[in-house]
PDB file of C-alpha atoms and ligand atoms in Angstrom:
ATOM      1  CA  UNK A  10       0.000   0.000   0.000  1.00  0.00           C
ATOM      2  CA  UNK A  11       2.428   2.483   0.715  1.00  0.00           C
ATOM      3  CA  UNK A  12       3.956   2.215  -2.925  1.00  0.00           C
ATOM      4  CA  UNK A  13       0.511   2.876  -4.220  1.00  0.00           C
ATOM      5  CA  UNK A  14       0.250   6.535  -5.451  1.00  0.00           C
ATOM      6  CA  UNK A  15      -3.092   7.368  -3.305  1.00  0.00           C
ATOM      7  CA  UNK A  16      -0.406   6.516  -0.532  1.00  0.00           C
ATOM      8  CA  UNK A  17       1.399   9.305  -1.684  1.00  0.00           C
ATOM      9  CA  UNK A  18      -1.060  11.373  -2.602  1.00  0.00           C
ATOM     10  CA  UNK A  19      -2.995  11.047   0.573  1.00  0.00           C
ATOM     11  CA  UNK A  20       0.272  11.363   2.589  1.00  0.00           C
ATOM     12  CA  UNK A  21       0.941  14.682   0.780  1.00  0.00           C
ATOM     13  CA  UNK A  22      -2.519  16.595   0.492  1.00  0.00           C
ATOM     14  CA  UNK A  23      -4.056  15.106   4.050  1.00  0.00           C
ATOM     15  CA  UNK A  24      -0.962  14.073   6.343  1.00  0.00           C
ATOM     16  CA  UNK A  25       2.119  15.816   5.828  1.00  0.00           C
ATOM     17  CA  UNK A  26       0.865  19.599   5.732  1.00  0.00           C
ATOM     18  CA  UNK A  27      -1.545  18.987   8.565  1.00  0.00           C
ATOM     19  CA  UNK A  28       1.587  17.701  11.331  1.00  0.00           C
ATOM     20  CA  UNK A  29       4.067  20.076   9.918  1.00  0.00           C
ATOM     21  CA  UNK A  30       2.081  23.442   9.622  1.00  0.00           C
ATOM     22  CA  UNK A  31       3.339  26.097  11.783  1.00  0.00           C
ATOM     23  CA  UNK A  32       6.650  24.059  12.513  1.00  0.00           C
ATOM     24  CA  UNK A  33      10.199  25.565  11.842  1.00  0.00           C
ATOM     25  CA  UNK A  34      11.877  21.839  10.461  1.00  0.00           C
ATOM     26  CA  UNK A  35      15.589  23.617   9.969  1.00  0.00           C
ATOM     27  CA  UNK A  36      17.739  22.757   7.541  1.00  0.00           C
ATOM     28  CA  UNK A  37      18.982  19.290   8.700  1.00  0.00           C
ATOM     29  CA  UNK A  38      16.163  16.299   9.229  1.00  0.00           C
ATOM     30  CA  UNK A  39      16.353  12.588   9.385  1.00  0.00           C
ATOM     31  CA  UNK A  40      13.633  10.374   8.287  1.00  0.00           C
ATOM     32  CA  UNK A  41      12.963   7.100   9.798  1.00  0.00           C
ATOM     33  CA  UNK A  42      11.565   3.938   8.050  1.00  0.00           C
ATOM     34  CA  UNK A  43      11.011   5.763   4.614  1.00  0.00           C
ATOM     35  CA  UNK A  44       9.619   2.422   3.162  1.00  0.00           C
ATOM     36  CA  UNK A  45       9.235   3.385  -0.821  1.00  0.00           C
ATOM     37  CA  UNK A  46       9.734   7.133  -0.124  1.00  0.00           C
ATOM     38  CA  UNK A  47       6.052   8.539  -0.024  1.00  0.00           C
ATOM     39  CA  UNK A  48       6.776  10.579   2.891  1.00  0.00           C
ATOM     40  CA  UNK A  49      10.406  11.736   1.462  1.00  0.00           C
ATOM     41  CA  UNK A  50       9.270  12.778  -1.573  1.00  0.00           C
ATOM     42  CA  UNK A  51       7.254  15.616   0.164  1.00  0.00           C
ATOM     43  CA  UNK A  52       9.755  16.389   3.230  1.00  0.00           C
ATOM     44  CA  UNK A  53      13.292  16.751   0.538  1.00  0.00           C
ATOM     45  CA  UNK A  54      11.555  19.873  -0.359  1.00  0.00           C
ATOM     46  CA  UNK A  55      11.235  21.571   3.098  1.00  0.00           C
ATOM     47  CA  UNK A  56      14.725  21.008   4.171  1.00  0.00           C
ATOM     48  CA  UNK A  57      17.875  21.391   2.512  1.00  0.00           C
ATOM     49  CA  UNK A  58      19.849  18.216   3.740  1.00  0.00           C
ATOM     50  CA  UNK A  59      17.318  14.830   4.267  1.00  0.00           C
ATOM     51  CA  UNK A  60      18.860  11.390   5.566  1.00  0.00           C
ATOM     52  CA  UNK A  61      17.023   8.854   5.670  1.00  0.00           C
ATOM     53  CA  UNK A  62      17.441   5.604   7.420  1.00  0.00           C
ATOM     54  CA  UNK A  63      15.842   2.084   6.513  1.00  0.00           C
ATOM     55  CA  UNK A  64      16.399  -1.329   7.797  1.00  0.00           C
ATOM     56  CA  UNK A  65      15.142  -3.334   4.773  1.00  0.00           C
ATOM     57  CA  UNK A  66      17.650  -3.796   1.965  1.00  0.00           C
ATOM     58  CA  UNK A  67      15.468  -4.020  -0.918  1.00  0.00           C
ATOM     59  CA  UNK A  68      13.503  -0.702  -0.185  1.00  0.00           C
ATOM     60  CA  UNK A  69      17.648   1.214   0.210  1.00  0.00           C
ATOM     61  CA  UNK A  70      18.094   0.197  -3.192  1.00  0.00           C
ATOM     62  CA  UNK A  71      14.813   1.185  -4.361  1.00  0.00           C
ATOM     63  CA  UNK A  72      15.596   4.532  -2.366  1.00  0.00           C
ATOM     64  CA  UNK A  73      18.936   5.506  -3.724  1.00  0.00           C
ATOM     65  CA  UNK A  74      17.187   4.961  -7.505  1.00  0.00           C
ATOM     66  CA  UNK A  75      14.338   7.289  -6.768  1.00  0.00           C
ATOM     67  CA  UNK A  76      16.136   9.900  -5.133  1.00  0.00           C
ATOM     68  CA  UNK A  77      20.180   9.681  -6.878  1.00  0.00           C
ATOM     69  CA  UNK A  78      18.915  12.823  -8.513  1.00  0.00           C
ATOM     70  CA  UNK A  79      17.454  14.878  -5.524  1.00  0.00           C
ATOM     71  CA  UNK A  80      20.293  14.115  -3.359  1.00  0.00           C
ATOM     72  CA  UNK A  81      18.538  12.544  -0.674  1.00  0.00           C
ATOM     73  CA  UNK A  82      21.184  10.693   1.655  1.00  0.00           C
ATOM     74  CA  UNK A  83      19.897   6.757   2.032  1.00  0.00           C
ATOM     75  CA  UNK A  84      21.355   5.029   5.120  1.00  0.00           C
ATOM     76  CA  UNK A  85      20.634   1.322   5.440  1.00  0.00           C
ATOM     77  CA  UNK A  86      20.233   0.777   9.067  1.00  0.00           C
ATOM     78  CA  UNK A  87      18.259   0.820  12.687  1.00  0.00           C
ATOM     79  CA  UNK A  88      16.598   3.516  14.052  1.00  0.00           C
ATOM     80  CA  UNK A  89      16.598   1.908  16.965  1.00  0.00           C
ATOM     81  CA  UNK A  90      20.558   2.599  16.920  1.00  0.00           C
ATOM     82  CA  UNK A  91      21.500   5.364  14.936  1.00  0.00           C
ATOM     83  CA  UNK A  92      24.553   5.798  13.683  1.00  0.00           C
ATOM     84  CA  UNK A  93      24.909   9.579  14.188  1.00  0.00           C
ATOM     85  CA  UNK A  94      26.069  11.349  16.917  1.00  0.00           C
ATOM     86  CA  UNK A  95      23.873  13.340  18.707  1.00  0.00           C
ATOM     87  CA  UNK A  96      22.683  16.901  18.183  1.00  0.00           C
ATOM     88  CA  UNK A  97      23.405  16.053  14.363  1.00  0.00           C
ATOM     89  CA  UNK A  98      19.207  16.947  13.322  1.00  0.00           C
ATOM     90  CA  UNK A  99      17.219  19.966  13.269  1.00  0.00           C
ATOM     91  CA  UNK A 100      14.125  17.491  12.933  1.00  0.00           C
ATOM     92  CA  UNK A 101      13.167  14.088  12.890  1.00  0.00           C
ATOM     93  CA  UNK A 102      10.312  12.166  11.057  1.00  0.00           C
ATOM     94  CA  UNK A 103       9.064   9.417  11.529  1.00  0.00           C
ATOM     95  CA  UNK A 104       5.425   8.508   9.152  1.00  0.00           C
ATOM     96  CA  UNK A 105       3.986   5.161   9.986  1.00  0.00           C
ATOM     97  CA  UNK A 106       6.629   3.525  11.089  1.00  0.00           C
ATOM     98  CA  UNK A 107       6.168   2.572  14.358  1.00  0.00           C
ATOM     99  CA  UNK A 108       3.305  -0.038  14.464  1.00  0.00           C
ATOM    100  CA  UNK A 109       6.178  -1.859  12.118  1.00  0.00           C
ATOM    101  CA  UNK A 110       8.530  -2.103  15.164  1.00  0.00           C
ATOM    102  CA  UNK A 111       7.924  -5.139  16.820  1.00  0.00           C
ATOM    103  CA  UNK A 112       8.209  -4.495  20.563  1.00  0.00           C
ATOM    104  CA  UNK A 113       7.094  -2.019  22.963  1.00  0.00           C
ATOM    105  CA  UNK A 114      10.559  -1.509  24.282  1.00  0.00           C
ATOM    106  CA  UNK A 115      12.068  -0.988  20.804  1.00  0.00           C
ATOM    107  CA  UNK A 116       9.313   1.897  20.040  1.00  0.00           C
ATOM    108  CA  UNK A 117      10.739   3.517  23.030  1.00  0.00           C
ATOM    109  CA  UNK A 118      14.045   3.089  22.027  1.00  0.00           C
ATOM    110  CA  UNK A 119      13.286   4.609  18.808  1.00  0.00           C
ATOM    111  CA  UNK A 120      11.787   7.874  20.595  1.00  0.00           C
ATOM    112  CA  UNK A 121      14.965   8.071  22.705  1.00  0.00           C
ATOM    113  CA  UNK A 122      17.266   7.814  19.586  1.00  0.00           C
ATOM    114  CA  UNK A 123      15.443  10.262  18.124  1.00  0.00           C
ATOM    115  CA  UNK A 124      15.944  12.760  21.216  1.00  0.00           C
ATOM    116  CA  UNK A 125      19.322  12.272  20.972  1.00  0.00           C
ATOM    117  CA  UNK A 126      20.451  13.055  17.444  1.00  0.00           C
ATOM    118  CA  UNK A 127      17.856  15.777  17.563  1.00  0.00           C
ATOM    119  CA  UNK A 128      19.672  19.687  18.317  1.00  0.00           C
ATOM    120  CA  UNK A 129      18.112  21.612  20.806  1.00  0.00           C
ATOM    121  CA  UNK A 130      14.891  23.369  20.384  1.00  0.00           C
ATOM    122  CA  UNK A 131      14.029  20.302  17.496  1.00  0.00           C
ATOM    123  CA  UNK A 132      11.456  18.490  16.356  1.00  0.00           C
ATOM    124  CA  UNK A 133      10.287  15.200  15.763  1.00  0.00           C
ATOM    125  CA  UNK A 134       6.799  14.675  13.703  1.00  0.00           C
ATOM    126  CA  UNK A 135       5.110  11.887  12.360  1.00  0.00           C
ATOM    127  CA  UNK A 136       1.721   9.615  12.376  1.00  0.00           C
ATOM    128  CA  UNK A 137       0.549   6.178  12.594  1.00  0.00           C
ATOM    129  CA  UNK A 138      -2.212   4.077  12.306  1.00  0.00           C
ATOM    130  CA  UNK A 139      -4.967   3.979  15.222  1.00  0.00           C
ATOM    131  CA  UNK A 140      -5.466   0.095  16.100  1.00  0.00           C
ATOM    132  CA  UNK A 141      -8.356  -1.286  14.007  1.00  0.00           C
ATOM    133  CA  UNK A 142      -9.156  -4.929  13.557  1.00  0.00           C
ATOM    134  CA  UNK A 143      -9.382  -4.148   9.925  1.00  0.00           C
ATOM    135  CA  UNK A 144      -5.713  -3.256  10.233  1.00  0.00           C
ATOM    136  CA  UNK A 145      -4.808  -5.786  11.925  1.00  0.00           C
ATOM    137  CA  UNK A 146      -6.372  -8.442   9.774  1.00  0.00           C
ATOM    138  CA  UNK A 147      -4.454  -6.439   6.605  1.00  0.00           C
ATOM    139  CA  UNK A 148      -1.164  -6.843   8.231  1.00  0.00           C
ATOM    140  CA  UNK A 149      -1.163 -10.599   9.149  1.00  0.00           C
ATOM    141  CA  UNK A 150       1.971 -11.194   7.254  1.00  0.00           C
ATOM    142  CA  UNK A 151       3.723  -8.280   9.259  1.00  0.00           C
ATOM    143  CA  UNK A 152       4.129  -6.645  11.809  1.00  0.00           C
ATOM    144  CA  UNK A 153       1.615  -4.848  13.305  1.00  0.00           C
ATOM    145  CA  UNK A 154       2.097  -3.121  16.582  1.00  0.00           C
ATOM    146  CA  UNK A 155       0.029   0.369  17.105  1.00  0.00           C
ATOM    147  CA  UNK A 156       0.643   2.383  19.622  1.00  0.00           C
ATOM    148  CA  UNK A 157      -2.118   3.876  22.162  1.00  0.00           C
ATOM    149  CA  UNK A 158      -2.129   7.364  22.077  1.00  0.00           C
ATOM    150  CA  UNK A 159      -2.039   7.454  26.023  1.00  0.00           C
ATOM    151  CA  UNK A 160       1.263   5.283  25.947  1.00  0.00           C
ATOM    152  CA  UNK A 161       3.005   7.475  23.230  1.00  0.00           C
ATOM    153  CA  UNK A 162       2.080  10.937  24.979  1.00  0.00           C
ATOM    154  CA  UNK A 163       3.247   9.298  28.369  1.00  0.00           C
ATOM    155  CA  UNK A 164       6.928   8.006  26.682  1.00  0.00           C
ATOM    156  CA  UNK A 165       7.493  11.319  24.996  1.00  0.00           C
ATOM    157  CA  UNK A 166       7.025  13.261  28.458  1.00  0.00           C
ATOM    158  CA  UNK A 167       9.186  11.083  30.090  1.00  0.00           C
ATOM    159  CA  UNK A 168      11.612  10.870  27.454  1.00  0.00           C
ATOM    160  CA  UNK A 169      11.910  14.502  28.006  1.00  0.00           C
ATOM    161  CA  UNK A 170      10.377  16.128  24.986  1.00  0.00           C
ATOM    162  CA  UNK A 171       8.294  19.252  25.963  1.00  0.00           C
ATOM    163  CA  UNK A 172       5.775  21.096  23.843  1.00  0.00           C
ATOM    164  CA  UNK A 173       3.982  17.903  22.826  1.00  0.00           C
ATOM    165  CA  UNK A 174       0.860  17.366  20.411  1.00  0.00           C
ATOM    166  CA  UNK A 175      -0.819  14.660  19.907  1.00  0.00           C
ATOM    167  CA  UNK A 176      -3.829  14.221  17.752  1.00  0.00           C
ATOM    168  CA  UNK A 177      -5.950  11.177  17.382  1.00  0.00           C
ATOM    169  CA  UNK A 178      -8.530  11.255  14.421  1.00  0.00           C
ATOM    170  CA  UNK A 179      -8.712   8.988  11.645  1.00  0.00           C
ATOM    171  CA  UNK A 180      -5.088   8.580  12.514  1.00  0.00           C
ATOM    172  CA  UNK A 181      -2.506   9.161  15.293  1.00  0.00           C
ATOM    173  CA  UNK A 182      -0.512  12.375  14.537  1.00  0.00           C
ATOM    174  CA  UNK A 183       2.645  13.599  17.071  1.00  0.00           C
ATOM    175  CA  UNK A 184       4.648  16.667  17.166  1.00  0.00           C
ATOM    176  CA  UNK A 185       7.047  16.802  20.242  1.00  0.00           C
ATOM    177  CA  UNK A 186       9.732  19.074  20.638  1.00  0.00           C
ATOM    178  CA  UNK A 187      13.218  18.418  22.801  1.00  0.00           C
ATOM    179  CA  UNK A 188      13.965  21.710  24.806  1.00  0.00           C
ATOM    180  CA  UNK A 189      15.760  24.310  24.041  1.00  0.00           C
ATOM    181  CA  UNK A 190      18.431  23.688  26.426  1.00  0.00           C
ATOM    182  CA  UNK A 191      19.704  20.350  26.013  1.00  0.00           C
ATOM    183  CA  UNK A 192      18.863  18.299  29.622  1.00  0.00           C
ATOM    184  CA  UNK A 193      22.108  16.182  29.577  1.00  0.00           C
ATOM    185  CA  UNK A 194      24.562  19.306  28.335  1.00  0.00           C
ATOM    186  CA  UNK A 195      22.779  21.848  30.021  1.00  0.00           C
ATOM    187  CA  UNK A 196      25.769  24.106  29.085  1.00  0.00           C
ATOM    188  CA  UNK A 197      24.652  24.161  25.646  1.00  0.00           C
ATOM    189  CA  UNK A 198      22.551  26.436  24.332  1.00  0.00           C
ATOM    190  CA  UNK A 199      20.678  27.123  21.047  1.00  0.00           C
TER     191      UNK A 199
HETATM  192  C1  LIG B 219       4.805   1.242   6.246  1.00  0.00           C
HETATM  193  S1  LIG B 219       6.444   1.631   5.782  1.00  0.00           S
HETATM  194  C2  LIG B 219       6.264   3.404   5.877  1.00  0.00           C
HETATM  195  C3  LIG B 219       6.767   4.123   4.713  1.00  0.00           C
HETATM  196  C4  LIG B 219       6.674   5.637   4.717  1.00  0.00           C
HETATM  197  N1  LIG B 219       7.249   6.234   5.916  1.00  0.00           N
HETATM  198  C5  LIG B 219       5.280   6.111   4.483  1.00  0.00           C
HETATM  199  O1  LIG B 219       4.706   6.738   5.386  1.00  0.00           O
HETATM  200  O2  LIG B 219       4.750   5.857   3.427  1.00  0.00           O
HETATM  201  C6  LIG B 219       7.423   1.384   7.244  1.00  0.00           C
HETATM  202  C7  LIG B 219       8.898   1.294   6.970  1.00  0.00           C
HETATM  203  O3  LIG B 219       9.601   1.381   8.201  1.00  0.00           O
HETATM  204  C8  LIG B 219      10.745   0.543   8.077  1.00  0.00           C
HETATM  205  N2  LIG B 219      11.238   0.253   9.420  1.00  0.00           N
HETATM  206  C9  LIG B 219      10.599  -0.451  10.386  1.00  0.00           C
HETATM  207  N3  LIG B 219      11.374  -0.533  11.484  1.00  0.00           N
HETATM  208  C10 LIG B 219      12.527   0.126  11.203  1.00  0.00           C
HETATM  209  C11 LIG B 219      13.714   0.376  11.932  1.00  0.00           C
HETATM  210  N4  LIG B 219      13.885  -0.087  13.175  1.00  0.00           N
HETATM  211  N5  LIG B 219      14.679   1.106  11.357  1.00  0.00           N
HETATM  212  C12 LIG B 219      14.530   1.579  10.093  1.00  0.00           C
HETATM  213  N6  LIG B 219      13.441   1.354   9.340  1.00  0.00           N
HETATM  214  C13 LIG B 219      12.432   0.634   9.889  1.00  0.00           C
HETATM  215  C14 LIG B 219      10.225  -0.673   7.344  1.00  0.00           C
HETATM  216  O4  LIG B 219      11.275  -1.414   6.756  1.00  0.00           O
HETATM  217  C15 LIG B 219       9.296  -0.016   6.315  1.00  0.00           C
HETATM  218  O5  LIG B 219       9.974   0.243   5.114  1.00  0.00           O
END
């Protein structure tokens, strides 16, 4: 589905504009689990540098095709261990990707590597599916593990983004910011 071009077009006209409207996304932003690239085709043209990271082989390749001309940077790896150091981001996406990490504890993980390569006074956005048995049944070859919306907002506080949004409507949107002054280098300052 999310090669399909109503994926992309839905992404673009309903999804995207709605969670990013208002934001300031910088110059620097990492996308995580791009899958085909719906999401990436829209976000290249808000920043000037996009990275993007993706575990699955097959869809790097596919990646590096669509975008060798748009010099999007493909990464093949984890975002549950990212392999940047941190403060590297101005903002972080992440579009429905995380009911397609398997365990509660790695979804957490993938908030808290996000935090960290994330600058100051950054941003990570995205949206996922709200658990239907519909979905569920449509995923039974995969993995299918959505969030509750109570659960995210409660990891992102305690992860130690402020300024948090959360919407729940046909889908799960998120918009959390990590403060200004940077909790573990409090010496640092925008
Ligand atoms: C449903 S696709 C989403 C594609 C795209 N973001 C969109 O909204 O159309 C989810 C992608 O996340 C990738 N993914 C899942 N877990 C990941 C992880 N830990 N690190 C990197 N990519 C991951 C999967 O391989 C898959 O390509």
């Amino acid at each position: 589905m999310c090669s399909s071009r109503e994926w992309g077009e839905h992404l673009h006209a309903a999804v995207l504009p709605a969670v990013t409207a208002g934001l300031a996304l910088g110059e620097e932003m990492l996308e995580l689990g791009p899958g085909p690239g719906a999401a990436t085709d829209w976000l290249r043209t808000w920043v000037r540098r996009l990275v993007v990271v993706e575990r699955d082989e097959q869809s790097v390749n596919a990646l590096r095709t669509r975008f060798e001309a748009d010099s999007v940077e493909v990464v093949h790896g984890d975002a549950t261990a990212l392999p940047f150091a941190a403060r590297s981001f101005d903002s972080v996406a992440a579009f429905t990707m995380l009911h397609h990490v398997p365990t509660r504890s790695l979804q957490a993980r993938v908030l808290s590597e996000a935090f960290r390569v994330l600058r100051p006074g950054g941003v990570l956005v995205g949206s996922d599916s709200i658990h239907s048995d519909e979905l569920h049944r449509f995923h039974r070859e995969d993995t299918y593990n959505p969030i509750e919306p109570a659960t995210l907002l409660a990891w992102l506080g305690g992860l130690g983004y402020v300024r948090i949004k959360i919407g729940v409507d046909d889908m799960l949107t998120f918009v959390a910011h990590k403060p200004k002054v940077d909790p573990d280098h409090p010496w640092i300052e925008e």
